[in-house]
C-alpha positions as semicolon CSV with decimal commas, in nm:
position;residue;x (nm);y (nm);z (nm)
1;M;-1,981;3,120;-2,358
2;A;-1,669;3,249;-2,183
3;A;-1,554;3,602;-2,248
4;V;-1,237;3,663;-2,448
5;D;-1,056;3,801;-2,144
6;E;-1,137;3,488;-1,944
7;C;-0,986;3,265;-2,213
8;T;-0,657;3,452;-2,221
9;A;-0,413;3,276;-1,990
10;T;-0,175;3,503;-1,801
11;A;0,062;3,217;-1,717
12;P;0,150;2,884;-1,878
13;W;-0,068;2,591;-1,780
14;R;0,068;2,281;-1,607
15;S;-0,083;1,936;-1,575
16;V;-0,135;1,751;-1,248
17;S;0,154;1,510;-1,288
18;L;0,073;1,272;-1,002
19;T;-0,071;1,016;-1,244
20;H;0,091;1,149;-1,562
21;V;0,272;0,853;-1,718
22;E;0,384;0,858;-2,082
23;Y;0,439;0,562;-2,315
24;P;0,531;0,530;-2,685
25;T;0,235;0,575;-2,918
26;G;0,111;0,245;-3,053
27;D;0,314;0,039;-2,805
28;F;0,068;-0,194;-2,631
29;T;0,334;-0,329;-2,394
30;G;0,431;0,026;-2,299
31;Q;0,067;0,115;-2,242
32;L;0,020;-0,187;-2,015
33;L;0,337;-0,102;-1,822
34;A;0,228;0,261;-1,794
35;Y;-0,096;0,153;-1,627
36;S;0,102;-0,074;-1,394
37;S;0,300;0,233;-1,286
38;L;-0,022;0,368;-1,137
39;L;-0,044;0,077;-0,890
40;P;0,120;0,275;-0,604
41;V;-0,157;0,535;-0,637
42;F;-0,425;0,264;-0,625
43;I;-0,256;0,108;-0,321
44;L;-0,258;0,440;-0,136
45;V;-0,625;0,493;-0,219
46;G;-0,696;0,140;-0,094
47;F;-0,518;0,212;0,233
48;V;-0,712;0,532;0,290
49;T;-1,036;0,343;0,222
50;L;-0,939;0,065;0,466
51;I;-0,846;0,315;0,734
52;V;-1,172;0,505;0,697
53;F;-1,393;0,195;0,708
54;K;-1,190;-0,044;0,928
55;R;-0,994;0,195;1,154
56;E;-0,752;-0,077;1,260
57;L;-0,425;0,025;1,422
58;H;-0,197;-0,210;1,229
59;T;-0,338;-0,086;0,899
60;I;-0,271;0,271;1,013
61;S;0,083;0,171;1,107
62;F;0,139;0,006;0,767
63;F;0,020;0,322;0,594
64;G;0,245;0,533;0,815
65;G;0,540;0,319;0,707
66;L;0,456;0,377;0,340
67;V;0,443;0,754;0,397
68;L;0,774;0,745;0,587
69;N;0,925;0,538;0,305
70;E;0,824;0,808;0,055
71;G;0,988;1,070;0,275
72;V;1,311;0,868;0,284
73;N;1,300;0,836;-0,096
74;W;1,271;1,213;-0,134
75;L;1,566;1,257;0,101
76;L;1,781;1,004;-0,086
77;K;1,703;1,164;-0,421
78;N;1,814;1,503;-0,294
79;I;2,130;1,352;-0,146
80;F;2,243;1,158;-0,455
81;R;2,101;1,403;-0,714
82;E;2,149;1,150;-0,992
83;P;1,960;1,254;-1,308
84;R;1,720;1,028;-1,491
85;P;1,862;0,831;-1,785
86;C;1,663;1,012;-2,056
87;R;1,577;1,358;-1,929
88;G;1,440;1,474;-2,264
89;A;1,215;1,175;-2,321
90;H;0,927;1,295;-2,101
91;A;0,761;1,634;-2,095
92;T;0,625;1,612;-1,742
93;L;0,825;1,486;-1,443
94;T;0,761;1,549;-1,075
95;T;1,134;1,542;-0,995
96;E;1,446;1,564;-1,209
97;Y;1,636;1,313;-0,995
98;G;1,601;0,938;-1,040
99;M;1,815;0,773;-0,771
100;P;1,650;0,577;-0,621
101;S;1,327;0,506;-0,808
102;S;1,029;0,606;-0,591
103;H;0,798;0,358;-0,766
104;S;1,043;0,074;-0,708
105;Q;1,106;0,172;-0,346
106;F;0,731;0,200;-0,279
107;I;0,626;-0,129;-0,437
108;W;0,910;-0,329;-0,279
109;F;0,831;-0,182;0,062
110;F;0,472;-0,292;0,010
111;F;0,577;-0,641;-0,101
112;M;0,833;-0,701;0,173
113;Y;0,609;-0,575;0,453
114;S;0,316;-0,779;0,321
115;F;0,542;-1,086;0,300
116;L;0,658;-1,044;0,660
117;F;0,301;-0,980;0,773
118;L;0,171;-1,294;0,603
119;Y;0,437;-1,530;0,736
120;F;0,529;-1,382;1,074
121;R;0,243;-1,162;1,187
122;M;-0,068;-1,363;1,102
123;H;-0,140;-1,639;1,353
124;Q;-0,155;-1,999;1,239
125;T;-0,464;-2,209;1,300
126;N;-0,413;-2,584;1,330
127;N;-0,738;-2,686;1,159
128;A;-0,653;-2,520;0,827
129;R;-0,275;-2,490;0,827
130;C;-0,214;-2,641;0,482
131;L;-0,484;-2,432;0,317
132;E;-0,363;-2,112;0,485
133;L;-0,004;-2,176;0,381
134;L;-0,117;-2,243;0,024
135;W;-0,300;-1,912;-0,017
136;R;-0,014;-1,727;0,152
137;H;0,231;-1,876;-0,100
138;I;0,000;-1,784;-0,388
139;L;-0,054;-1,430;-0,262
140;S;0,319;-1,377;-0,200
141;T;0,399;-1,499;-0,551
142;C;0,142;-1,260;-0,699
143;L;0,279;-0,967;-0,501
144;L;0,634;-1,054;-0,604
145;S;0,530;-1,065;-0,971
146;V;0,352;-0,732;-0,945
147;S;0,656;-0,572;-0,779
148;A;0,887;-0,697;-1,053
149;F;0,638;-0,582;-1,317
150;V;0,616;-0,228;-1,177
151;S;0,994;-0,206;-1,141
152;Y;1,051;-0,319;-1,498
153;S;0,797;-0,063;-1,624
154;R;1,013;0,223;-1,495
155;V;1,309;0,104;-1,703
156;Y;1,105;0,017;-2,012
157;L;0,936;0,360;-2,013
158;L;1,277;0,536;-1,974
159;Y;1,195;0,693;-1,638
160;H;1,482;0,518;-1,457
161;S;1,796;0,315;-1,516
162;W;1,837;-0,041;-1,386
163;S;2,065;0,078;-1,105
164;Q;1,806;0,333;-0,991
165;V;1,532;0,070;-0,989
166;I;1,743;-0,193;-0,811
167;N;1,862;0,053;-0,547
168;G;1,504;0,166;-0,497
169;G;1,398;-0,194;-0,441
170;V;1,679;-0,251;-0,192
171;A;1,598;0,070;-0,004
172;G;1,228;-0,015;0,008
173;S;1,295;-0,368;0,131
174;I;1,529;-0,247;0,406
175;M;1,275;0,015;0,513
176;A;1,001;-0,251;0,522
177;V;1,202;-0,485;0,742
178;A;1,298;-0,202;0,979
179;W;0,940;-0,073;1,001
180;F;0,799;-0,422;1,052
181;I;1,037;-0,485;1,343
182;F;0,957;-0,143;1,488
183;T;0,583;-0,211;1,460
184;Q;0,606;-0,561;1,606
185;E;0,843;-0,489;1,891
186;L;0,748;-0,135;1,993
187;L;0,408;-0,038;1,856
188;T;0,206;-0,360;1,881
189;P;0,245;-0,389;2,263
190;L;0,111;-0,033;2,285
191;F;-0,191;-0,092;2,058
192;P;-0,427;-0,201;2,342
193;K;-0,346;0,118;2,534
194;I;-0,381;0,334;2,223
195;A;-0,716;0,172;2,141
196;A;-0,837;0,258;2,494
197;W;-0,762;0,629;2,459
198;P;-1,078;0,847;2,461
199;I;-0,992;0,990;2,119
200;S;-0,950;0,636;1,980
201;E;-1,287;0,534;2,121
202;F;-1,443;0,849;1,973
203;F;-1,312;0,765;1,624
204;L;-1,382;0,390;1,674
205;I;-1,017;0,297;1,629
206;R;-0,959;-0,067;1,723
207;D;-0,685;-0,320;1,785
208;T;-0,724;-0,668;1,635
209;S;-0,372;-0,793;1,705
210;L;-0,484;-1,092;1,912
211;I;-0,748;-1,215;1,666
212;P;-0,597;-1,498;1,455
213;N;-0,809;-1,450;1,141
214;I;-0,989;-1,118;1,133
215;L;-1,175;-1,199;0,810
216;W;-1,321;-1,521;0,954
217;F;-1,391;-1,351;1,287
218;E;-1,586;-1,067;1,125
219;Y;-1,774;-1,314;0,906
220;T;-1,883;-1,537;1,195
221;V;-1,973;-1,247;1,427
222;T;-2,173;-1,070;1,155
223;R;-2,354;-1,389;1,056
224;A;-2,440;-1,472;1,418
225;E;-2,566;-1,120;1,482
226;A;-2,773;-1,119;1,162
227;R;-2,935;-1,454;1,259
228;N;-3,001;-1,329;1,610
229;R;-3,171;-1,014;1,482
230;Q;-3,369;-1,216;1,227
231;R;-3,485;-1,450;1,503
232;K;-3,595;-1,155;1,718
233;L;-3,775;-0,997;1,423
234;G;-3,957;-1,323;1,351
235;T;-4,066;-1,349;1,715
236;K;-4,211;-0,997;1,710
237;L;-4,408;-1,066;1,392
238;Q;-4,573;-1,377;1,536
């Protein structure tokens, strides 16, 4: 049991507000929208996981664009200094400024860059063109719906006004287009050289820019290697 002196706080306690999202008690829609507001955090965790296990240069570049986009959002907020619509509605806020919405700017950067990647970056294969286009349309529609859902949640939960959310979406989309062009025109030609650096080879960083379908490529290579090893193992056991 803790001593009395240890339980006496010398300073007021604060919560870690990174994932602190409030919604009206008993409001199921608000609760659902509050959880949707956590999607940017899940996306960032997913990127870190991909980078650690895949170590692919374009994924690292995509993540770098997201981080840069967050930096631009912080800069814009401190330039405009527009307060949130209902400053007294929430007890815990990371910033007092709301223009533009960081959630909206983040999710629309993610959507726009993913859209450009799907339709302009991924190589077409003639033998499955219709099927590939179909799943790209479906995935783009899902991402668009999620982006709209997250943006609406910020207005519904009184964290931002419509103008702050819309401007955040516009800023994120512009940033995504600019970063995509920068990656395609300037960074991608350098990826083979970067992948050949000794430090890149040490950390197993790779460039898959010229592989049309990395998922299919990894599947076929892994399956062929597994069969080859199984065949060798069977030969040794005979």
